[in-house]
Short mmCIF file of C-alpha atoms in Angstrom, two decimals:
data_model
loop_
_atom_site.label_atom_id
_atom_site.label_comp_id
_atom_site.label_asym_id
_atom_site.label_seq_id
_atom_site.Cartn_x
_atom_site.Cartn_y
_atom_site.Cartn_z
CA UNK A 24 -21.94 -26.11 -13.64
CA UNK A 25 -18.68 -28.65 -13.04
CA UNK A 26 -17.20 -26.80 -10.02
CA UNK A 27 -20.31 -24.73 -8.94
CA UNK A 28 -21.52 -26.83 -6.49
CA UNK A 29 -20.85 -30.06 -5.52
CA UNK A 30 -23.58 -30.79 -2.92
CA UNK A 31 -27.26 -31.70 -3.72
CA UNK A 32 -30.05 -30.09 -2.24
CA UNK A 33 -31.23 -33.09 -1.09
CA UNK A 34 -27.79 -33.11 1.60
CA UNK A 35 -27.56 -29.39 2.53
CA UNK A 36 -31.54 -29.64 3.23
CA UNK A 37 -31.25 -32.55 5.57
CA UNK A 38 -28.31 -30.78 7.27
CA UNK A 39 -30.22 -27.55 7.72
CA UNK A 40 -33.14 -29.74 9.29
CA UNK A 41 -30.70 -31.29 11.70
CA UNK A 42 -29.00 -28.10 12.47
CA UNK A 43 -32.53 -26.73 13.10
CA UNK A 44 -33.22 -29.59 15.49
CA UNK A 45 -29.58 -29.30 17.52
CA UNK A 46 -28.68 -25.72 17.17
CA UNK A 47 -26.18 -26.38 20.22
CA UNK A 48 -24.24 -28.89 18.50
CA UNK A 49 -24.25 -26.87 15.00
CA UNK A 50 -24.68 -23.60 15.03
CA UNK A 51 -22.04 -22.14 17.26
CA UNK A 52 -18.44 -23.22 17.99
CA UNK A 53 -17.41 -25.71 20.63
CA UNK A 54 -15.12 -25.81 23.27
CA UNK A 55 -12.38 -27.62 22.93
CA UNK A 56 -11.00 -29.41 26.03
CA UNK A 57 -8.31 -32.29 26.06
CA UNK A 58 -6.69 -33.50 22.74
CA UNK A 59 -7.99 -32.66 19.20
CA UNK A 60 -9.65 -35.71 17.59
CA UNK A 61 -9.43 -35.58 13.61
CA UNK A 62 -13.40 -36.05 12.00
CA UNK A 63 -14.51 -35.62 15.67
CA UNK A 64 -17.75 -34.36 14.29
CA UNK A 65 -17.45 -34.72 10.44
CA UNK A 66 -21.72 -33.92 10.44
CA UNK A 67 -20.57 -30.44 11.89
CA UNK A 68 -17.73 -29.59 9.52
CA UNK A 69 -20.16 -30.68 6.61
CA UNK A 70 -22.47 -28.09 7.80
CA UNK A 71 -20.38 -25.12 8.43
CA UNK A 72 -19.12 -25.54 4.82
CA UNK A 73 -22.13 -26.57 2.99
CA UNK A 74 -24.58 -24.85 4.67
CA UNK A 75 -23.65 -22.27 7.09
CA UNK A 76 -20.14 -21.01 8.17
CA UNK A 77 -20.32 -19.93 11.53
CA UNK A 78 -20.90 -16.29 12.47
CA UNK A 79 -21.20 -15.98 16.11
CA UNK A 80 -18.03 -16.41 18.62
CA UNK A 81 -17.46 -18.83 21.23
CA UNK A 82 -19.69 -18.52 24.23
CA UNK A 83 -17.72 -17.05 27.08
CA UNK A 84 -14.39 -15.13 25.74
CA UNK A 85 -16.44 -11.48 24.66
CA UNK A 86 -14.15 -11.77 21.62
CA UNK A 87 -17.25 -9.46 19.23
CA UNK A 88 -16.31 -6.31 21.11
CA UNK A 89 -12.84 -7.44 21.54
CA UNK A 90 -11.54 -7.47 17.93
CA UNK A 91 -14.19 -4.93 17.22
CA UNK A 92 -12.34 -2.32 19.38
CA UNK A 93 -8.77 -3.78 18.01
CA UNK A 94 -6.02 -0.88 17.63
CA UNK A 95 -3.63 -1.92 14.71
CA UNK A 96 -1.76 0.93 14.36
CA UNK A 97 2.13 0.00 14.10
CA UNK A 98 3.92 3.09 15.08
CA UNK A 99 7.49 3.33 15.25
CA UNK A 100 8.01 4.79 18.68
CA UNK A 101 9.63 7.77 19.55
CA UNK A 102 13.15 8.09 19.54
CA UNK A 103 13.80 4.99 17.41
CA UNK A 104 16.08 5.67 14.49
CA UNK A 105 15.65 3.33 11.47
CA UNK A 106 18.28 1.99 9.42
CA UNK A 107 17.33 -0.77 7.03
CA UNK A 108 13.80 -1.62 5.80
CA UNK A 109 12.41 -5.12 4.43
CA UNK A 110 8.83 -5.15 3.26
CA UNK A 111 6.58 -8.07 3.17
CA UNK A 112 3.33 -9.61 2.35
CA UNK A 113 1.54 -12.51 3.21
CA UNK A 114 -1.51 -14.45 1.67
CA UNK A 115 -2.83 -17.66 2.52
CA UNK A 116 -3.70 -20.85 0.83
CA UNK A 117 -2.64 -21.96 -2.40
CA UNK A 118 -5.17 -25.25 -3.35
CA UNK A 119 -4.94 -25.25 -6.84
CA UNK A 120 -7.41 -27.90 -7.47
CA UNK A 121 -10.44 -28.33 -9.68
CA UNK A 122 -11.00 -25.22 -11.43
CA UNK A 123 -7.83 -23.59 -10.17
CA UNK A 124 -5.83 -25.18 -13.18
CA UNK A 125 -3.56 -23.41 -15.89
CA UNK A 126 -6.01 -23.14 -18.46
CA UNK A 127 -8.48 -21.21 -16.21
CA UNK A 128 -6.11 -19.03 -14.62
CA UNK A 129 -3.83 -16.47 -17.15
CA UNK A 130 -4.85 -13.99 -15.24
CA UNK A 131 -5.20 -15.15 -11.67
CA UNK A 132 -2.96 -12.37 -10.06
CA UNK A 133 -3.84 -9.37 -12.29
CA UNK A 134 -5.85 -7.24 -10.37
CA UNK A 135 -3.44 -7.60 -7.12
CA UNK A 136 0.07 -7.43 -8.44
CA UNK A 137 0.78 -4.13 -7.87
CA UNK A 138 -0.23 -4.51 -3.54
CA UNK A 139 0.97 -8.40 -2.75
CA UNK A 140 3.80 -9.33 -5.30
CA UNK A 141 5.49 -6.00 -4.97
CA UNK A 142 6.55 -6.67 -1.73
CA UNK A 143 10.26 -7.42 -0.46
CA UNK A 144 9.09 -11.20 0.46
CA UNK A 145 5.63 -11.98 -0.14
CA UNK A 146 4.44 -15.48 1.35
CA UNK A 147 2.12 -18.02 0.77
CA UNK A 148 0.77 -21.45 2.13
CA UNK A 149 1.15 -24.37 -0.41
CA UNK A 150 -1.22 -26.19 0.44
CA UNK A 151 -1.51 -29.06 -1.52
CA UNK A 152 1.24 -31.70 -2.98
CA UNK A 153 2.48 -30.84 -6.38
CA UNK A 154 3.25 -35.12 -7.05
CA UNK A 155 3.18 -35.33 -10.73
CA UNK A 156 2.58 -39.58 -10.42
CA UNK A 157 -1.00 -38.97 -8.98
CA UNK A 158 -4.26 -37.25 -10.10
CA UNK A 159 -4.66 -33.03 -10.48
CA UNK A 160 -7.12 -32.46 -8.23
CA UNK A 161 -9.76 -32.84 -4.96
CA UNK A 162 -9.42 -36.59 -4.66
CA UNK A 163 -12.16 -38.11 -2.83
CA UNK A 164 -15.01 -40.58 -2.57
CA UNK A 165 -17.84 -38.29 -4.22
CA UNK A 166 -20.90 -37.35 -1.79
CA UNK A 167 -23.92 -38.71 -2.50
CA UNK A 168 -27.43 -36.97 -2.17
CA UNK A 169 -28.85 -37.24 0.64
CA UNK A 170 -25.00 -38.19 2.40
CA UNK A 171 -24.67 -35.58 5.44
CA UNK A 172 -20.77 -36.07 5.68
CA UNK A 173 -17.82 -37.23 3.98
CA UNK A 174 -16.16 -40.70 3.55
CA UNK A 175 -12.59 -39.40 3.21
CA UNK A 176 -10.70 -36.64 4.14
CA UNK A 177 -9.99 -34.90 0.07
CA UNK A 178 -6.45 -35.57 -1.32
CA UNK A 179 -4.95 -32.45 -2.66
CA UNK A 180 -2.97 -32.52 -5.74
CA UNK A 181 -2.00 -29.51 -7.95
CA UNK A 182 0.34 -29.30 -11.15
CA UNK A 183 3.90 -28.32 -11.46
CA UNK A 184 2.21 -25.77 -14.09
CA UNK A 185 -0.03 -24.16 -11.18
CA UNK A 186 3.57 -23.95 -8.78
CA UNK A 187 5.58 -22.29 -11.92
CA UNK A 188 2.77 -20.07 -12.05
CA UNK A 189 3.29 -18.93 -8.28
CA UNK A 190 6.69 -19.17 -8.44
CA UNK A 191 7.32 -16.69 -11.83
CA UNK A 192 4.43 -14.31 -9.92
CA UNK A 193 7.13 -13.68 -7.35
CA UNK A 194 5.97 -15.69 -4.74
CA UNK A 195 9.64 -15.84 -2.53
CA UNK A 196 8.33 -18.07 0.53
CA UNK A 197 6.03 -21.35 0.38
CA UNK A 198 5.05 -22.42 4.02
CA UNK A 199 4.47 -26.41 3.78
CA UNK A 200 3.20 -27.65 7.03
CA UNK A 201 -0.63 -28.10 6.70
CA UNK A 202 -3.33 -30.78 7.17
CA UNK A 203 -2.96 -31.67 3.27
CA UNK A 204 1.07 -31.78 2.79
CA UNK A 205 1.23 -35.61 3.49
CA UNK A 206 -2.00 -36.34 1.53
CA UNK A 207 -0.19 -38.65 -0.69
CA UNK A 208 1.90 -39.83 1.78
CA UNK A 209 6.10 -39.90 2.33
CA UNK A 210 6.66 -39.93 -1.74
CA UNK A 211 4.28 -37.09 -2.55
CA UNK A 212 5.91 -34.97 0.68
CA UNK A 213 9.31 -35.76 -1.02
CA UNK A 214 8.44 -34.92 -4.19
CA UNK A 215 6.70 -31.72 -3.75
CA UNK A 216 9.76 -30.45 -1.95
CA UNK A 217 11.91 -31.69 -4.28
CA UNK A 218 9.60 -29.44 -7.03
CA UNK A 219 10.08 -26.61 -4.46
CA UNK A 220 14.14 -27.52 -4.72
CA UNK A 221 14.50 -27.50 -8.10
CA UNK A 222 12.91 -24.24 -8.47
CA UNK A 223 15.28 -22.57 -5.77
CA UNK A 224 12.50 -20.61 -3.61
CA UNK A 225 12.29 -20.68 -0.12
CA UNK A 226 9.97 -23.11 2.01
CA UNK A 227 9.95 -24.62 5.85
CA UNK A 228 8.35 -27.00 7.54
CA UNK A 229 8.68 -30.51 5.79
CA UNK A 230 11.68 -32.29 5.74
CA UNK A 231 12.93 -35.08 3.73
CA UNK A 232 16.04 -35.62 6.24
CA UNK A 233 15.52 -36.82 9.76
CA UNK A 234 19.05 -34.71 10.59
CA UNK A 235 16.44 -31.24 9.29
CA UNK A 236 13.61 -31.89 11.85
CA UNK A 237 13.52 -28.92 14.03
CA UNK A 238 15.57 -26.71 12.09
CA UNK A 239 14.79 -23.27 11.12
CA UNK A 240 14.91 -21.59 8.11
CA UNK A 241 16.66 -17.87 8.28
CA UNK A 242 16.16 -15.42 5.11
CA UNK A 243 18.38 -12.31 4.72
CA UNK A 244 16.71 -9.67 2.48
CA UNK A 245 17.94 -6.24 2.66
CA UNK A 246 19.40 -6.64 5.74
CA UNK A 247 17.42 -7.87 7.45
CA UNK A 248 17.28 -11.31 9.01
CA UNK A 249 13.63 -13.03 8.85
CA UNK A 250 12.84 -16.29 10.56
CA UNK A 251 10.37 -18.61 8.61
CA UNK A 252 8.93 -21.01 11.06
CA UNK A 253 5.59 -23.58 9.88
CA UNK A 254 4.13 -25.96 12.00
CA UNK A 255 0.39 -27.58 10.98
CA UNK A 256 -1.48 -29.00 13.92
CA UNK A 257 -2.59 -32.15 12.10
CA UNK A 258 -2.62 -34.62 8.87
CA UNK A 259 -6.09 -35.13 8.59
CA UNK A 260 -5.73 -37.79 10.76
CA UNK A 261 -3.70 -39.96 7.95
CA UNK A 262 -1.08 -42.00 9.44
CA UNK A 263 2.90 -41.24 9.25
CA UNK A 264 5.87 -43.38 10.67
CA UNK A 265 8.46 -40.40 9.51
CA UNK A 266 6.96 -37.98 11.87
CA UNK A 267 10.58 -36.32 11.60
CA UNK A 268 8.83 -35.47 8.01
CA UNK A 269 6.54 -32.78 9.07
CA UNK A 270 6.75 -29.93 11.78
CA UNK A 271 3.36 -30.67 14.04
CA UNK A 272 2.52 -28.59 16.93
CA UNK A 273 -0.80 -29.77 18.55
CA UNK A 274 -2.11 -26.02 18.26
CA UNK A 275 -6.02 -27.49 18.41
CA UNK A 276 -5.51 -29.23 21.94
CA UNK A 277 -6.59 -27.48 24.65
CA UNK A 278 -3.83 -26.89 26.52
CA UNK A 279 -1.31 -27.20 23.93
CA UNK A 280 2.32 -28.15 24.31
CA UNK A 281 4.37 -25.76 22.80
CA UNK A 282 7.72 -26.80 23.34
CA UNK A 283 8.62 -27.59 19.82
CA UNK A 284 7.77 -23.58 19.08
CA UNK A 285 10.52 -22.68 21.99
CA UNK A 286 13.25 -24.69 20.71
CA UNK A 287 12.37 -23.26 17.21
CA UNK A 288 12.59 -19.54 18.76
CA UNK A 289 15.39 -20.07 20.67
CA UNK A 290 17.36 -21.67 17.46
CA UNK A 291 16.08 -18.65 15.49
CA UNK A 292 17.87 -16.22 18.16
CA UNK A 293 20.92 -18.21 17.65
CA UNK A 294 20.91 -17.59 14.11
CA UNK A 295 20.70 -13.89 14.34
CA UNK A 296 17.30 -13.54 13.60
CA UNK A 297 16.07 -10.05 13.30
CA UNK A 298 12.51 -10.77 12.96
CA UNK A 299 10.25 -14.03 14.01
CA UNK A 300 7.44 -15.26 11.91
CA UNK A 301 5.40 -18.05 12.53
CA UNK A 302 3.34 -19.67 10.03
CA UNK A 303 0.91 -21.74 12.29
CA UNK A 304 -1.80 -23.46 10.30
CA UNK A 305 -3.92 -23.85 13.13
CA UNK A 306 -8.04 -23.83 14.45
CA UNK A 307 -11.33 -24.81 12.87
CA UNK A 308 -12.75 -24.51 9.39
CA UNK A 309 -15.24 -22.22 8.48
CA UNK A 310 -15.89 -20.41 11.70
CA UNK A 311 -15.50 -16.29 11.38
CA UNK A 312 -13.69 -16.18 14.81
CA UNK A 313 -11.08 -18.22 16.36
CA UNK A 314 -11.77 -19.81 19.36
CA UNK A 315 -10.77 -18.27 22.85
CA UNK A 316 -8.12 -21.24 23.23
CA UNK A 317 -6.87 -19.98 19.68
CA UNK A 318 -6.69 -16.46 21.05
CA UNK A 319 -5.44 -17.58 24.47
CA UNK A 320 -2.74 -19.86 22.54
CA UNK A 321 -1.47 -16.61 20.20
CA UNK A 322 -0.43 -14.73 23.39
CA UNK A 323 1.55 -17.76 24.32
CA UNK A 324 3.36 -17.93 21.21
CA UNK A 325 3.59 -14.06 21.07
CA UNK A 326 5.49 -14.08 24.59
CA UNK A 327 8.05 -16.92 23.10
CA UNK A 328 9.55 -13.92 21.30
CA UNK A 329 7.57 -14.21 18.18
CA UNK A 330 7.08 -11.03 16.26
CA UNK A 331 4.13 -11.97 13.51
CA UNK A 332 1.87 -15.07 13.66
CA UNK A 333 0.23 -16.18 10.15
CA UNK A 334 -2.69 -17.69 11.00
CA UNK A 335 -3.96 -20.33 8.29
CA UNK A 336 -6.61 -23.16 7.84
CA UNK A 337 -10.06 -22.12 8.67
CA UNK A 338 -10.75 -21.12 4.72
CA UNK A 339 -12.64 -17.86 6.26
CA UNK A 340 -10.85 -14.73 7.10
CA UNK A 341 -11.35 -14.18 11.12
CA UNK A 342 -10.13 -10.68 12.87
CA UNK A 343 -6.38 -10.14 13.89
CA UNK A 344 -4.90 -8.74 16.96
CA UNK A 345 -2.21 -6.48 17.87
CA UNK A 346 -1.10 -8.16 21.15
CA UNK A 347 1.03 -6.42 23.28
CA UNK A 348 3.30 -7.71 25.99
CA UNK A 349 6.12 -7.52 28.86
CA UNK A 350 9.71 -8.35 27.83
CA UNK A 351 11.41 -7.95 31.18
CA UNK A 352 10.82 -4.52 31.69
CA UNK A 353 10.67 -3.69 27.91
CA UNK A 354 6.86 -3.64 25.69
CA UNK A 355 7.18 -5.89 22.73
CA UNK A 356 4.09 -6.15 19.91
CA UNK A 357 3.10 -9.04 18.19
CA UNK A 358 0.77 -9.08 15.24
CA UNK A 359 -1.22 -11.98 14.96
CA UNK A 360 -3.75 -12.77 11.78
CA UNK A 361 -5.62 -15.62 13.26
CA UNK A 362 -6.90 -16.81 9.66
CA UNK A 363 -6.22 -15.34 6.67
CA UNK A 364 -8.75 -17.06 5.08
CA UNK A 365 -8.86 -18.63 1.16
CA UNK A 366 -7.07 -17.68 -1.15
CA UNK A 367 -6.24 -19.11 -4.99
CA UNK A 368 -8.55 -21.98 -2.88
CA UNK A 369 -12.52 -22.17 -4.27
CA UNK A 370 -14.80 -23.45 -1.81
CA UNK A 371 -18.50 -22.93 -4.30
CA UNK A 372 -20.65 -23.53 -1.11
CA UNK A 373 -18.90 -21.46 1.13
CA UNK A 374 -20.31 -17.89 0.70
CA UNK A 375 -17.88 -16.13 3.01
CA UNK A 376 -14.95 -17.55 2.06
CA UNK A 377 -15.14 -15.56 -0.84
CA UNK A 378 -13.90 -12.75 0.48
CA UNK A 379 -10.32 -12.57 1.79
CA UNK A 380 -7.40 -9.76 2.34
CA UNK A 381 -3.72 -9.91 1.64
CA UNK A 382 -1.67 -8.03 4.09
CA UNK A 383 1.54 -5.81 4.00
CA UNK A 384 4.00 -4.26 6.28
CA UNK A 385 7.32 -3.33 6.77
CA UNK A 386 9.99 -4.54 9.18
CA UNK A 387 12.24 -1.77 10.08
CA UNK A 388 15.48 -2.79 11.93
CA UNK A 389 17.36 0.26 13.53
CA UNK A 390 18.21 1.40 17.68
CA UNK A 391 15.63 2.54 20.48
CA UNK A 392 17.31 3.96 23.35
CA UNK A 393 20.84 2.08 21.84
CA UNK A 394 19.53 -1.32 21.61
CA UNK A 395 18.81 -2.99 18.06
CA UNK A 396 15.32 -3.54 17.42
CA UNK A 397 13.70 -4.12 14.30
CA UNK A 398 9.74 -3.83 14.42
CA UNK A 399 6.75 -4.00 12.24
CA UNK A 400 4.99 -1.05 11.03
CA UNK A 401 2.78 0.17 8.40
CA UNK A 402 0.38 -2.17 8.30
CA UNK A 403 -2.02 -2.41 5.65
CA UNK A 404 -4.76 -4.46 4.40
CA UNK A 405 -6.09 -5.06 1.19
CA UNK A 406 -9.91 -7.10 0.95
CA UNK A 407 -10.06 -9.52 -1.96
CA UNK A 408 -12.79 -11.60 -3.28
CA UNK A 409 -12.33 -14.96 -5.38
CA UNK A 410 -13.54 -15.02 -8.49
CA UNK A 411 -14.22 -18.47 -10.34
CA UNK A 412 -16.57 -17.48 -13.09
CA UNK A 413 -18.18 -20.25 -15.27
CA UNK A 414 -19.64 -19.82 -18.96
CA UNK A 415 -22.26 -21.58 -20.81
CA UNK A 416 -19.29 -24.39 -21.90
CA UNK A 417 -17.82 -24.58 -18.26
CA UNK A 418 -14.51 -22.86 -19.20
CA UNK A 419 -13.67 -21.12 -15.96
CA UNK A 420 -12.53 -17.71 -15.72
CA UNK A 421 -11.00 -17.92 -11.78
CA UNK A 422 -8.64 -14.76 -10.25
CA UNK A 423 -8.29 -12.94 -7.08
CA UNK A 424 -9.95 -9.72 -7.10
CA UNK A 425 -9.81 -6.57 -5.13
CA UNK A 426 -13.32 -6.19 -3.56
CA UNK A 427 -13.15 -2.69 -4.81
CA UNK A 428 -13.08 -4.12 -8.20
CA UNK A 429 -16.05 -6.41 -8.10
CA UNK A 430 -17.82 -3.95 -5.81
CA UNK A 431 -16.82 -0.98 -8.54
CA UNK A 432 -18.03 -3.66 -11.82
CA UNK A 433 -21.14 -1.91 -13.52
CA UNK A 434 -23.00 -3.31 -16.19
CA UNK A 435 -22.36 -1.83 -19.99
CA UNK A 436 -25.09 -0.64 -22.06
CA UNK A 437 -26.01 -4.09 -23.16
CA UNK A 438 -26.46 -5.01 -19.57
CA UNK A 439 -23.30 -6.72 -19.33
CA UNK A 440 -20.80 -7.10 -16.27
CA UNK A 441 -16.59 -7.29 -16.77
CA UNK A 442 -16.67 -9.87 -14.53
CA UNK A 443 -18.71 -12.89 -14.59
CA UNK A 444 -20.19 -13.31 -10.75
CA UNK A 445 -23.71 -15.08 -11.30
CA UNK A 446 -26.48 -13.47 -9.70
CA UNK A 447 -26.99 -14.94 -5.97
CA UNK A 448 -23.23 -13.93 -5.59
CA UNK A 449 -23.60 -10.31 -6.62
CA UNK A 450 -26.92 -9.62 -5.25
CA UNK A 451 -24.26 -11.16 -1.99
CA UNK A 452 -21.48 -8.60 -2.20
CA UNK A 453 -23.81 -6.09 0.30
CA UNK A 454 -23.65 -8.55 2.62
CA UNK A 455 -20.06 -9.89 2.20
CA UNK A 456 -19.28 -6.22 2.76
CA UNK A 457 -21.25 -4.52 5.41
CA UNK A 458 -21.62 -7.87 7.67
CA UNK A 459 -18.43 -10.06 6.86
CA UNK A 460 -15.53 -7.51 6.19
CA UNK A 461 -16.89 -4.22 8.21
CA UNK A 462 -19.19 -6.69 10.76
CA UNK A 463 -16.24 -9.17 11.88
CA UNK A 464 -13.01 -9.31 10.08
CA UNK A 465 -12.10 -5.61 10.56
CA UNK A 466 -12.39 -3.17 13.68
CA UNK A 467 -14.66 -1.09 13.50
CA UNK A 468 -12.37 1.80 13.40
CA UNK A 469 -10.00 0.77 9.92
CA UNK A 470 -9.36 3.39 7.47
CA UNK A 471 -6.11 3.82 8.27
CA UNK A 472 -5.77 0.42 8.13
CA UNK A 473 -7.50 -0.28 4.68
CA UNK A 474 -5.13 0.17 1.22
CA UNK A 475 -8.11 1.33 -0.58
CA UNK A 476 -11.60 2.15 0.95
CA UNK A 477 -14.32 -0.29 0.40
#
């Protein structure tokens, strides 16, 4: 099949075998001290997406029993009297690329409607330039058999169709800063946001005037003021001399300077805002946790005065946190998804990026003990799984599930399935569900946290 996998045998084979011989340099995460280099280790990406993503934590930080034992209740504390209400949902990357296009996708957000584009201000990460001058697509140097890594970092390039699409779904906030926004250099960063412009929906963290760099963006919905803040920790290494294009926080280094992220908070106070989010697109691909620097950096941020952290980039959904800290004298909460994994993104040889959540909450703004405080609550989760479904004449049939609904799919009388997963991936779905959503992304204790039981 044309999207199905892109990889020979021949490659993932001689990338197992080397993985086999060097399990310390592939088959758990490393530790990341000093600067991050871009295609450090391009043999070790390769294999965590080809092969194996990477199920096992970083040696040293106990983060298993950690997020395993993570309390994410919200509660509105006693004594706190509500007044205005703004609810919101966030998902994570929109690569509309090779079978993502807009004749395989009429019904792409079906199934989820109802949970993620009911919200107040549902979110999403755009990651890919919509430039209409160069190629749809995952632009790259193709990899030969036998090839264990790539040539080029992929150029990501989706259609003003595919954004209309997001854009008419209800989709009210695009964050921009990621590792593909400048794929296509200063013209395609311009003209994306100038697509995002025309359309008159709300987006941070590219600039196409030096006078914007460091600026934050302030929505008022309902109320409610909500700070959009998006920072990307690197280009893929491509260079740019208009680094006043794109807001870059080196959030891989190890330690990592943060000031950028203060002066962003502090200009967010200025403006009033009610409620902080930051949209960090941030760690490594295709590992299941993030890395105790990661974890270490979140608190950071969290104690800048940031109220939600959006974690986005690794294309696998990791655990999330409820982190709660000391405000001079006063206990503040930050929740903090450290990946949200894929999203209307199709990775074939990636088995757990498959599945994926959206999440929702609301942000209630009201007094505790006469102050003004507005603070998340209600937090809910719903698991998804992506669906790109192939026939016998390669037409595509790609949406974003519930994993209730392909979990739930029984064949008719005729033997047939609604939905066309072929049959490694739903003799899979056990495993996606008992080891990948109930083994690391969620606590162990979650009903309360789950929309819908699965």
């Amino acid at each position: 099949m044309k999207y199905a996998n892109q990889i020979a045998k021949e490659t993932i084979d001689k990338l197992s075998a080397m993985a086999d011989a060097d399990p310390e340099r592939f088959k758990k995460p490393h530790h990341q001290v000093g600067p991050f280099k871009p295609r450090d280790d391009t043999e070790f990406w390769c294999y965590k997406c080809w092969v194996n993503q990477l199920e096992v934590p970083e040696d040293g930080y106990d983060l298993k029993p950690f997020f395993e034992n993570m309390d994410l209740h919200f509660d509105l504390p006693e004594g706190f009297v509500p007044e205005k209400t703004l609810s919101l949902s966030h998902a994570s990357d929109l690569m509309a690329v090779d079978c993502i296009n807009d004749d395989y996708t009429p019904h792409i957000f079906d199934d989820i409607r109802d949970f993620y584009l009911t919200a107040d201000l549902p979110t999403a990460n755009l990651e890919s330039c919509v430039y209409t001058e160069a190629p749809f697509g995952r632009n790259q140097p193709p990899v030969k058999p036998g090839e264990t890594k790539t040539k080029a970092s992929p150029r990501m390039n989706t259609s003003t169709g595919m954004l209309d699409k997001f854009v008419n779904a209800g989709i009210k906030y695009f964050s921009m800063a990621n590792n593909h926004c400048f794929d296509y250099d200063e013209v395609g960063l311009i003209a994306t946001y100038n697509e995002l412009e025309k359309r008159g929906v709300a987006h941070s963290g590219t600039n196409i005037r030096p006078e914007d760099y460091g600026s934050v963006l302030v929505m008022e919905m309902n109320g409610i003021k909500v700070a959009q803040l998006s920072s990307t920790f690197d280009i893929n290494g491509r260079e740019c001399n208009t680094p006043w294009m794109i807001d870059r926080v080196g959030y891989c280094d190890n330690p990592a300077n943060i000031d950028f992220i203060k002066m962003q908070v502090r200009k967010a106070k200025e403006q009033g805002a009610d409620l902080i989010i930051l949209h960090a697109h941030w760690g490594w691909e295709f590992e299941m946790y993030p890395r105790g620097c990661t974890v270490e950096l979140g608190h950071k941020l969290a104690e800048l005065g940031i109220d939600v952290i959006v974690g986005t980039h690794p294309h696998v959904t990791q655990p999330m946190e409820k982190y709660i800290w000391n405000d001079n004298g006063t206990e503040r909460q930050t929740l903090i998804f450290y990946s949200l994994g894929d999203f209307v993104s199709y990775h074939p040889v990636s088995h757990n990026s498959r599945v994926t959540f959206v999440a929702r909450y609301n942000a209630v703004k009201g007094k505790l003990n006469g102050e003004d405080r507005t603070l998340v609550t209600d937090l809910q989760i719903l698991p998804l799984y992506i669906l790109a479904a192939a026939d016998e004449n390669e037409d595509y049939d790609f949406r974003v599930l519930r994993l209730s609904t392909v979990l739930n799919d029984k064949p008719d009388e005729n033997g047939k399935y609604q939905y066309g997963l072929c049959d490694w991936e739903r003799e899979d779905l056990p495993r996606i569900r008992e080891k990948i959503l109930h083994g690391i992304i969620l606590p162990k204790k979650c009903d309360y946290l789950l929309a819908e039981q699965v």
